[in-house]
mmCIF file of N, CA and C in Angstrom:
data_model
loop_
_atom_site.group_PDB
_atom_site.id
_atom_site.type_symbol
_atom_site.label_atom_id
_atom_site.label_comp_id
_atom_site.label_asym_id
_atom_site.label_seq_id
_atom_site.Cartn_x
_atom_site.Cartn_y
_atom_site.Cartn_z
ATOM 1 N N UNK A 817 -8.624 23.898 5.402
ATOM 2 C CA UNK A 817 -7.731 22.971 6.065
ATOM 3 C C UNK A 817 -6.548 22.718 5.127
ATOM 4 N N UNK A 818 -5.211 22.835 5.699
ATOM 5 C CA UNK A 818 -3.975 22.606 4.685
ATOM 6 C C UNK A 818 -3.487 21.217 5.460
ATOM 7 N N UNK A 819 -3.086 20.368 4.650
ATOM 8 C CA UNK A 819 -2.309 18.952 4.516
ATOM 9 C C UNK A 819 -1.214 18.754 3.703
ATOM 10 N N UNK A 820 -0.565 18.238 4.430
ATOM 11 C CA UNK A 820 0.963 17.673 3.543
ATOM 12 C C UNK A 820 0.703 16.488 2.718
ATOM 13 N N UNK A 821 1.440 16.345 1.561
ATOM 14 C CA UNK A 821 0.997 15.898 0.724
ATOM 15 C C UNK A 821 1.657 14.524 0.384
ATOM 16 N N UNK A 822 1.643 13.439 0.230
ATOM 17 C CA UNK A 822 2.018 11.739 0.671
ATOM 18 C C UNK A 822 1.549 11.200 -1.019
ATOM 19 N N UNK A 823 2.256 9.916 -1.278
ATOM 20 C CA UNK A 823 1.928 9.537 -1.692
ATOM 21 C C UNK A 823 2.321 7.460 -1.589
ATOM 22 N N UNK A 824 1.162 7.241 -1.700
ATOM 23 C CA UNK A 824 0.297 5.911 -1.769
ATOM 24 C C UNK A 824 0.831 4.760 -2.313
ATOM 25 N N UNK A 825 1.567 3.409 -2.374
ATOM 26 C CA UNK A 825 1.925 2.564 -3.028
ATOM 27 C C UNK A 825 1.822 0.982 -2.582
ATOM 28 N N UNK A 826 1.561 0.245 -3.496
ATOM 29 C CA UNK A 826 1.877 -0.934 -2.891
ATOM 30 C C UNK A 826 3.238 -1.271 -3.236
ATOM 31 N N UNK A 827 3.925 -2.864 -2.779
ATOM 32 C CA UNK A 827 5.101 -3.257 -2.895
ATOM 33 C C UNK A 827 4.866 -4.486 -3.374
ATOM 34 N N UNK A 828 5.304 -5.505 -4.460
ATOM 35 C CA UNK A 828 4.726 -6.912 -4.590
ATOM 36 C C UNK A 828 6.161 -7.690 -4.566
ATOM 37 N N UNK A 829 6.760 -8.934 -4.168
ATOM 38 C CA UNK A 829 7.797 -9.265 -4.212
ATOM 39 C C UNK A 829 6.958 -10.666 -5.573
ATOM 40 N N UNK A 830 8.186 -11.027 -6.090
ATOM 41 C CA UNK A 830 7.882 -12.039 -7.045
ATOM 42 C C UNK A 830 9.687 -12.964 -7.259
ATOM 43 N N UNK A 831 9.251 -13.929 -7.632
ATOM 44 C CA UNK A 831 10.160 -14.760 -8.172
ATOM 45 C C UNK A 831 10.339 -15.700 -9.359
ATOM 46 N N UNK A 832 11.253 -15.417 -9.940
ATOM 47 C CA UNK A 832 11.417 -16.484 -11.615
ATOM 48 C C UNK A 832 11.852 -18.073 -10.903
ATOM 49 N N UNK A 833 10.699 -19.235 -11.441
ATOM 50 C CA UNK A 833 11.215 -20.279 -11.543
ATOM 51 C C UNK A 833 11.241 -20.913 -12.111
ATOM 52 N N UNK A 834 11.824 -22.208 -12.554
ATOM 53 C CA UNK A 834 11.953 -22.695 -13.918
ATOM 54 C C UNK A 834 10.985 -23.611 -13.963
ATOM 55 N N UNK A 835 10.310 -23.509 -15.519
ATOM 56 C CA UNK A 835 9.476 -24.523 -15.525
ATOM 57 C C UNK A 835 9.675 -25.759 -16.320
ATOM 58 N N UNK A 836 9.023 -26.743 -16.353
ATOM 59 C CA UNK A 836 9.545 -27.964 -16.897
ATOM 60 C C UNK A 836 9.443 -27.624 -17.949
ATOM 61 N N UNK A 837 10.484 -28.630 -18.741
ATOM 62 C CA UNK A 837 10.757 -28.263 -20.045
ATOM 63 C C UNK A 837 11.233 -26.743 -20.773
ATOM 64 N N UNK A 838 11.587 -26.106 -19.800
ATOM 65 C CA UNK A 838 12.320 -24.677 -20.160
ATOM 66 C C UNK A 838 11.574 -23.915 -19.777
ATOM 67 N N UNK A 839 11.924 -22.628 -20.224
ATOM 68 C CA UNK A 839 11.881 -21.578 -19.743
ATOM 69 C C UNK A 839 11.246 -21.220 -18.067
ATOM 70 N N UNK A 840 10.593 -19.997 -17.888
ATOM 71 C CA UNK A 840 10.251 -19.481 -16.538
ATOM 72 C C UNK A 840 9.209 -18.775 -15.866
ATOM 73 N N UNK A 841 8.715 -19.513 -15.221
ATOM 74 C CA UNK A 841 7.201 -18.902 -14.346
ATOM 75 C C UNK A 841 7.597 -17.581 -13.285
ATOM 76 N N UNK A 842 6.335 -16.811 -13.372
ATOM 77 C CA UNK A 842 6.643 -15.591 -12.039
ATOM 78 C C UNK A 842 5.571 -16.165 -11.539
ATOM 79 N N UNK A 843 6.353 -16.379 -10.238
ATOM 80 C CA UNK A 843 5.642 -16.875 -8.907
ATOM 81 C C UNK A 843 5.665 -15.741 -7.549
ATOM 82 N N UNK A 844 4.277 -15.189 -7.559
ATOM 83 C CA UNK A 844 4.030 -13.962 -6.222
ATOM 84 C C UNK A 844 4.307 -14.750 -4.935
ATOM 85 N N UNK A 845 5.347 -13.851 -4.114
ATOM 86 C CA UNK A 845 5.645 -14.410 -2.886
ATOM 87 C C UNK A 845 4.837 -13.975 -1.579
ATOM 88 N N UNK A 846 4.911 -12.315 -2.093
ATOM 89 C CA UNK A 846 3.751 -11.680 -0.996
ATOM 90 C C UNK A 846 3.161 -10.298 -1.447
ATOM 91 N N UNK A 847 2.686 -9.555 -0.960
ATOM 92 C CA UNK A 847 2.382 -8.348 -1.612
ATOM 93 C C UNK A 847 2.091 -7.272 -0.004
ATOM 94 N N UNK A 848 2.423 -6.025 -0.385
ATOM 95 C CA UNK A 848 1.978 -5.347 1.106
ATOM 96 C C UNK A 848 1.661 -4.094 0.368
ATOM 97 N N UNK A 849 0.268 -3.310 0.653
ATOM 98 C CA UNK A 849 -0.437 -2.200 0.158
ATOM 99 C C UNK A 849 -0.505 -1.541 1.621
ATOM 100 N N UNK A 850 -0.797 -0.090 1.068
ATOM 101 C CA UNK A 850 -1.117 0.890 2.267
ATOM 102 C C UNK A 850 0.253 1.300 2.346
ATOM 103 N N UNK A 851 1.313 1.722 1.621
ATOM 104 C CA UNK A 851 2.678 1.935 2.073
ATOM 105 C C UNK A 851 2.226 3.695 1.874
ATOM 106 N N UNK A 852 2.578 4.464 2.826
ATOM 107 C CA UNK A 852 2.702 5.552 2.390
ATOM 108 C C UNK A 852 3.800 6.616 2.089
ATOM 109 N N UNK A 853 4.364 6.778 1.623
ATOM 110 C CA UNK A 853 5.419 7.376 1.215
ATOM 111 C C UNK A 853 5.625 9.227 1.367
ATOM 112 N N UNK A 854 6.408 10.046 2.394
ATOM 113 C CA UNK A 854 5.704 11.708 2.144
ATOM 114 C C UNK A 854 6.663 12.057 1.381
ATOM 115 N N UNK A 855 6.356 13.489 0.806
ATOM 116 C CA UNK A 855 6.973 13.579 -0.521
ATOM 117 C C UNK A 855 8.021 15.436 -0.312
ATOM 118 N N UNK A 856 9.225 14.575 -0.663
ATOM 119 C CA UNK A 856 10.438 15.707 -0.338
ATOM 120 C C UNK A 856 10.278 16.841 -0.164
ATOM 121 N N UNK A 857 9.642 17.234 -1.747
ATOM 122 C CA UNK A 857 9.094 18.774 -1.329
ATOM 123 C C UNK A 857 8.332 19.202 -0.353
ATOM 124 N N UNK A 858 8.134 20.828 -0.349
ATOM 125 C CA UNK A 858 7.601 21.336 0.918
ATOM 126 C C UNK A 858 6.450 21.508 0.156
ATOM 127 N N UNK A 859 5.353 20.673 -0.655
ATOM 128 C CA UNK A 859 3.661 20.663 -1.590
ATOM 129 C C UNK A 859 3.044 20.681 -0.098
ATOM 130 N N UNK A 860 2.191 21.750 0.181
ATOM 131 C CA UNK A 860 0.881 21.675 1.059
ATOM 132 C C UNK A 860 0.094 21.944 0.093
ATOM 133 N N UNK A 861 -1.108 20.802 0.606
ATOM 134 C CA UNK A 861 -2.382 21.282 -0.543
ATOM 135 C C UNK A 861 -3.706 21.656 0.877
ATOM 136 N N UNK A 862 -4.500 22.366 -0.056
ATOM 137 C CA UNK A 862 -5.988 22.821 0.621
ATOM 138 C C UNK A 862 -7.212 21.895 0.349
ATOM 139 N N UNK A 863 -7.726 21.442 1.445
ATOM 140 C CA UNK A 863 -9.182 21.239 1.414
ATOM 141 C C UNK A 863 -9.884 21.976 1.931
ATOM 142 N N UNK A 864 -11.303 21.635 1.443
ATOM 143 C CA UNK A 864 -12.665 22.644 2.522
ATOM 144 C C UNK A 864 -12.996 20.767 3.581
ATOM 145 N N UNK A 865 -13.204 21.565 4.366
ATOM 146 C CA UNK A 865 -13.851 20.353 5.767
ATOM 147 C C UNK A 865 -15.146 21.071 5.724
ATOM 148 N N UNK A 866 -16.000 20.276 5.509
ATOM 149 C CA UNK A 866 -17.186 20.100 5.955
ATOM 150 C C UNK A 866 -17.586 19.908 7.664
ATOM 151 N N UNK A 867 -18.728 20.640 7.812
ATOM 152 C CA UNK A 867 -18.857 19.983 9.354
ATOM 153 C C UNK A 867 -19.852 19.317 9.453
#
């Protein structure tokens, strides 16, 4: 079996806020996984399928 070949990422958004008395906290706003991304080149790869 030949498949085109993808690749996998998450995305996390974040934000700097200030904390008392100075300096700055990273505060996560959201996060989204499962992004799949296919990849420019023409990479086919091979598996064996089982039945």
């Amino acid at each position: 079996m030949t498949y085109h070949e993808a690749k996998g990422f998450s995305v996390t958004k974040y934000r700097m806020e200030p904390k008392f008395g100075g300096g700055c906290k990273k505060v996560k706003l959201w996060k989204k996984s499962g992004n799949i991304a296919p990849v420019k080149r023409n990479s086919n790869l091979w598996g064996i399928q089982y039945a």
